[in-house]
Amino acid sequence: ADAGITYGAHDVGPLSEAVANTFRGGSYTERTLQSETTLYRVYGGKAGPVGSYWSRTAPSGALQAQLDGAINPAWWNTIERVATARVPAGTTIYEGAAGEQGLAGGGGLLGGGSQVYLPNVDPAWVTP
């Protein structure tokens, strides 16, 4: 397994507070991939196939992807398609559980699914 360094509320890591807060409890692990790794991203509407937020888990359906990833409808991601990325060994990723997102009008999406943040995605890695 890829060893990593875990950051959280009491051990601030390299990501901005805004990005760190997309992880549950602001906790995430920085690791360098030891082998090529396939990641998944749901997208549609104003969200494209290339972006910084991915998952190690292939989505089982749009609703499950929305709940696990706490994908707020206000972000205009219609979750209609799935992109895969073949991320090469040696790439640094940041991963943890997706954090909760509050919704306008109350309530929220609990998150908790696999979330991987890639600061720099090479479009050549991505298959829409």
PDB file of C-alpha atoms in Angstrom, residues 67 70 100-111:
ATOM      1  CA  LEU A  67     -24.659  11.015  -1.544  1.00  0.00           C
ATOM      2  CA  ALA A  70     -21.735  15.063  -1.086  1.00  0.00           C
ATOM      3  CA  GLU A 100     -20.664  16.870   4.605  1.00  0.00           C
ATOM      4  CA  GLN A 101     -22.177  19.636   2.464  1.00  0.00           C
ATOM      5  CA  GLY A 102     -25.057  21.721   3.743  1.00  0.00           C
ATOM      6  CA  LEU A 103     -27.843  22.489   1.307  1.00  0.00           C
ATOM      7  CA  ALA A 104     -29.690  25.737   0.782  1.00  0.00           C
ATOM      8  CA  GLY A 105     -32.969  25.487   2.653  1.00  0.00           C
ATOM      9  CA  GLY A 106     -31.505  23.157   5.281  1.00  0.00           C
ATOM     10  CA  GLY A 107     -30.523  19.547   5.411  1.00  0.00           C
ATOM     11  CA  GLY A 108     -27.365  18.247   3.864  1.00  0.00           C
ATOM     12  CA  LEU A 109     -25.445  15.564   2.076  1.00  0.00           C
ATOM     13  CA  LEU A 110     -23.484  13.426   4.523  1.00  0.00           C
ATOM     14  CA  GLY A 111     -20.653  12.368   2.221  1.00  0.00           C
TER      15      GLY A 111
END
